[in-house]
Amino acid sequence: MTETQEQTTEQRQRRVVLGTVVSDKMEKTIVVQVQRRFKHPRYRKYVSERVRYKAHDEKNEAKTGDTVRIVSCRPLSRDKRWMLQSVVEKATLV
């Protein structure tokens, strides 16, 4: 590899997303739902969109209902391309 290719791979930005854990039933894996609202380009109406990501949780620290921050990473399995960075807010028990 040339020097410029090495620098670009080192400086590559990882995507950071905030979401809510909707499932923690798998071992070392959580399902995080990320919701966003945007104005539709043609109809000028606000639309909400939800996306679910499977994220790697090495210590099984996130539970259902927690707000978490996940970052993109290399593919860890067929579905997992995200990794848990931190638990922002624990879920309150009702």
JSON list of C-alpha atoms in Angstrom, two decimals:
[
{"chain": "A", "resi": 1, "resn": "MET", "atom": "CA", "xyz": [0.00, 0.00, 0.00]},
{"chain": "A", "resi": 2, "resn": "THR", "atom": "CA", "xyz": [1.12, 3.49, -0.65]},
{"chain": "A", "resi": 3, "resn": "GLU", "atom": "CA", "xyz": [1.44, 6.11, 2.04]},
{"chain": "A", "resi": 4, "resn": "THR", "atom": "CA", "xyz": [-1.76, 7.94, 1.06]},
{"chain": "A", "resi": 5, "resn": "GLN", "atom": "CA", "xyz": [-3.85, 4.75, 1.18]},
{"chain": "A", "resi": 6, "resn": "GLU", "atom": "CA", "xyz": [-2.57, 4.00, 4.69]},
{"chain": "A", "resi": 7, "resn": "GLN", "atom": "CA", "xyz": [-3.48, 7.48, 5.89]},
{"chain": "A", "resi": 8, "resn": "THR", "atom": "CA", "xyz": [-7.02, 7.31, 4.52]},
{"chain": "A", "resi": 9, "resn": "THR", "atom": "CA", "xyz": [-7.71, 3.97, 6.22]},
{"chain": "A", "resi": 10, "resn": "GLU", "atom": "CA", "xyz": [-6.40, 5.28, 9.55]},
{"chain": "A", "resi": 11, "resn": "GLN", "atom": "CA", "xyz": [-8.37, 8.54, 9.35]},
{"chain": "A", "resi": 12, "resn": "ARG", "atom": "CA", "xyz": [-11.65, 6.96, 8.29]},
{"chain": "A", "resi": 13, "resn": "GLN", "atom": "CA", "xyz": [-14.52, 8.31, 10.36]},
{"chain": "A", "resi": 14, "resn": "ARG", "atom": "CA", "xyz": [-16.76, 5.86, 12.14]},
{"chain": "A", "resi": 15, "resn": "ARG", "atom": "CA", "xyz": [-20.47, 6.60, 12.15]},
{"chain": "A", "resi": 16, "resn": "VAL", "atom": "CA", "xyz": [-21.89, 7.20, 15.61]},
{"chain": "A", "resi": 17, "resn": "VAL", "atom": "CA", "xyz": [-25.63, 6.71, 16.18]},
{"chain": "A", "resi": 18, "resn": "LEU", "atom": "CA", "xyz": [-27.89, 7.11, 19.20]},
{"chain": "A", "resi": 19, "resn": "GLY", "atom": "CA", "xyz": [-30.75, 4.64, 19.64]},
{"chain": "A", "resi": 20, "resn": "THR", "atom": "CA", "xyz": [-32.90, 2.53, 21.96]},
{"chain": "A", "resi": 21, "resn": "VAL", "atom": "CA", "xyz": [-32.31, -1.15, 22.71]},
{"chain": "A", "resi": 22, "resn": "VAL", "atom": "CA", "xyz": [-35.37, -3.16, 21.66]},
{"chain": "A", "resi": 23, "resn": "SER", "atom": "CA", "xyz": [-33.95, -6.66, 22.25]},
{"chain": "A", "resi": 24, "resn": "ASP", "atom": "CA", "xyz": [-31.13, -8.16, 24.32]},
{"chain": "A", "resi": 25, "resn": "LYS", "atom": "CA", "xyz": [-32.10, -11.83, 24.08]},
{"chain": "A", "resi": 26, "resn": "MET", "atom": "CA", "xyz": [-29.06, -12.87, 22.04]},
{"chain": "A", "resi": 27, "resn": "GLU", "atom": "CA", "xyz": [-25.69, -13.48, 23.62]},
{"chain": "A", "resi": 28, "resn": "LYS", "atom": "CA", "xyz": [-23.27, -10.56, 23.12]},
{"chain": "A", "resi": 29, "resn": "THR", "atom": "CA", "xyz": [-25.70, -8.94, 20.66]},
{"chain": "A", "resi": 30, "resn": "ILE", "atom": "CA", "xyz": [-28.32, -6.22, 21.04]},
{"chain": "A", "resi": 31, "resn": "VAL", "atom": "CA", "xyz": [-30.87, -4.87, 18.57]},
{"chain": "A", "resi": 32, "resn": "VAL", "atom": "CA", "xyz": [-30.89, -1.07, 18.52]},
{"chain": "A", "resi": 33, "resn": "GLN", "atom": "CA", "xyz": [-33.70, 0.94, 16.96]},
{"chain": "A", "resi": 34, "resn": "VAL", "atom": "CA", "xyz": [-32.74, 4.34, 15.58]},
{"chain": "A", "resi": 35, "resn": "GLN", "atom": "CA", "xyz": [-35.56, 6.74, 14.76]},
{"chain": "A", "resi": 36, "resn": "ARG", "atom": "CA", "xyz": [-35.23, 9.91, 12.69]},
{"chain": "A", "resi": 37, "resn": "ARG", "atom": "CA", "xyz": [-37.66, 12.53, 11.40]},
{"chain": "A", "resi": 38, "resn": "PHE", "atom": "CA", "xyz": [-37.14, 14.39, 8.17]},
{"chain": "A", "resi": 39, "resn": "LYS", "atom": "CA", "xyz": [-39.12, 16.50, 5.78]},
{"chain": "A", "resi": 40, "resn": "HIS", "atom": "CA", "xyz": [-40.10, 14.66, 2.61]},
{"chain": "A", "resi": 41, "resn": "PRO", "atom": "CA", "xyz": [-38.45, 16.35, -0.39]},
{"chain": "A", "resi": 42, "resn": "ARG", "atom": "CA", "xyz": [-41.54, 16.36, -2.60]},
{"chain": "A", "resi": 43, "resn": "TYR", "atom": "CA", "xyz": [-44.51, 16.44, -0.22]},
{"chain": "A", "resi": 44, "resn": "ARG", "atom": "CA", "xyz": [-42.95, 18.69, 2.43]},
{"chain": "A", "resi": 45, "resn": "LYS", "atom": "CA", "xyz": [-44.49, 16.52, 5.13]},
{"chain": "A", "resi": 46, "resn": "TYR", "atom": "CA", "xyz": [-42.54, 15.26, 8.14]},
{"chain": "A", "resi": 47, "resn": "VAL", "atom": "CA", "xyz": [-41.89, 11.54, 7.96]},
{"chain": "A", "resi": 48, "resn": "SER", "atom": "CA", "xyz": [-40.48, 9.35, 10.72]},
{"chain": "A", "resi": 49, "resn": "GLU", "atom": "CA", "xyz": [-38.24, 6.48, 9.76]},
{"chain": "A", "resi": 50, "resn": "ARG", "atom": "CA", "xyz": [-36.94, 3.70, 11.97]},
{"chain": "A", "resi": 51, "resn": "VAL", "atom": "CA", "xyz": [-33.97, 1.45, 11.32]},
{"chain": "A", "resi": 52, "resn": "ARG", "atom": "CA", "xyz": [-32.88, -1.52, 13.40]},
{"chain": "A", "resi": 53, "resn": "TYR", "atom": "CA", "xyz": [-29.21, -2.38, 13.77]},
{"chain": "A", "resi": 54, "resn": "LYS", "atom": "CA", "xyz": [-27.66, -5.44, 15.40]},
{"chain": "A", "resi": 55, "resn": "ALA", "atom": "CA", "xyz": [-24.74, -4.35, 17.54]},
{"chain": "A", "resi": 56, "resn": "HIS", "atom": "CA", "xyz": [-22.02, -6.26, 19.37]},
{"chain": "A", "resi": 57, "resn": "ASP", "atom": "CA", "xyz": [-22.20, -5.99, 23.17]},
{"chain": "A", "resi": 58, "resn": "GLU", "atom": "CA", "xyz": [-19.17, -7.81, 24.56]},
{"chain": "A", "resi": 59, "resn": "LYS", "atom": "CA", "xyz": [-20.08, -7.57, 28.27]},
{"chain": "A", "resi": 60, "resn": "ASN", "atom": "CA", "xyz": [-23.88, -7.86, 27.90]},
{"chain": "A", "resi": 61, "resn": "GLU", "atom": "CA", "xyz": [-24.27, -4.53, 29.73]},
{"chain": "A", "resi": 62, "resn": "ALA", "atom": "CA", "xyz": [-27.16, -3.02, 27.72]},
{"chain": "A", "resi": 63, "resn": "LYS", "atom": "CA", "xyz": [-30.72, -4.04, 28.54]},
{"chain": "A", "resi": 64, "resn": "THR", "atom": "CA", "xyz": [-34.06, -3.51, 26.79]},
{"chain": "A", "resi": 65, "resn": "GLY", "atom": "CA", "xyz": [-35.17, 0.13, 26.96]},
{"chain": "A", "resi": 66, "resn": "ASP", "atom": "CA", "xyz": [-31.69, 1.61, 27.45]},
{"chain": "A", "resi": 67, "resn": "THR", "atom": "CA", "xyz": [-30.54, 4.50, 25.29]},
{"chain": "A", "resi": 68, "resn": "VAL", "atom": "CA", "xyz": [-27.16, 3.58, 23.79]},
{"chain": "A", "resi": 69, "resn": "ARG", "atom": "CA", "xyz": [-24.50, 4.97, 21.47]},
{"chain": "A", "resi": 70, "resn": "ILE", "atom": "CA", "xyz": [-23.23, 2.58, 18.78]},
{"chain": "A", "resi": 71, "resn": "VAL", "atom": "CA", "xyz": [-20.36, 2.98, 16.30]},
{"chain": "A", "resi": 72, "resn": "SER", "atom": "CA", "xyz": [-19.78, 1.35, 12.94]},
{"chain": "A", "resi": 73, "resn": "CYS", "atom": "CA", "xyz": [-17.07, -1.30, 12.72]},
{"chain": "A", "resi": 74, "resn": "ARG", "atom": "CA", "xyz": [-15.86, -4.09, 10.47]},
{"chain": "A", "resi": 75, "resn": "PRO", "atom": "CA", "xyz": [-18.31, -6.94, 9.80]},
{"chain": "A", "resi": 76, "resn": "LEU", "atom": "CA", "xyz": [-18.44, -9.21, 12.86]},
{"chain": "A", "resi": 77, "resn": "SER", "atom": "CA", "xyz": [-21.06, -11.61, 11.49]},
{"chain": "A", "resi": 78, "resn": "ARG", "atom": "CA", "xyz": [-23.64, -11.75, 8.72]},
{"chain": "A", "resi": 79, "resn": "ASP", "atom": "CA", "xyz": [-25.77, -9.01, 10.32]},
{"chain": "A", "resi": 80, "resn": "LYS", "atom": "CA", "xyz": [-23.51, -7.24, 12.83]},
{"chain": "A", "resi": 81, "resn": "ARG", "atom": "CA", "xyz": [-21.67, -4.16, 11.56]},
{"chain": "A", "resi": 82, "resn": "TRP", "atom": "CA", "xyz": [-22.03, -2.05, 14.72]},
{"chain": "A", "resi": 83, "resn": "MET", "atom": "CA", "xyz": [-20.47, -2.10, 18.18]},
{"chain": "A", "resi": 84, "resn": "LEU", "atom": "CA", "xyz": [-21.75, -0.73, 21.48]},
{"chain": "A", "resi": 85, "resn": "GLN", "atom": "CA", "xyz": [-19.76, 2.33, 22.52]},
{"chain": "A", "resi": 86, "resn": "SER", "atom": "CA", "xyz": [-21.59, 3.31, 25.70]},
{"chain": "A", "resi": 87, "resn": "VAL", "atom": "CA", "xyz": [-24.88, 3.18, 27.55]},
{"chain": "A", "resi": 88, "resn": "VAL", "atom": "CA", "xyz": [-26.12, 6.78, 27.64]},
{"chain": "A", "resi": 89, "resn": "GLU", "atom": "CA", "xyz": [-29.18, 6.28, 29.84]},
{"chain": "A", "resi": 90, "resn": "LYS", "atom": "CA", "xyz": [-30.47, 3.24, 31.71]},
{"chain": "A", "resi": 91, "resn": "ALA", "atom": "CA", "xyz": [-34.15, 2.30, 31.35]},
{"chain": "A", "resi": 92, "resn": "THR", "atom": "CA", "xyz": [-36.38, 3.09, 34.31]},
{"chain": "A", "resi": 93, "resn": "LEU", "atom": "CA", "xyz": [-38.38, 0.25, 35.80]},
{"chain": "A", "resi": 94, "resn": "VAL", "atom": "CA", "xyz": [-42.11, 0.84, 35.78]}
]
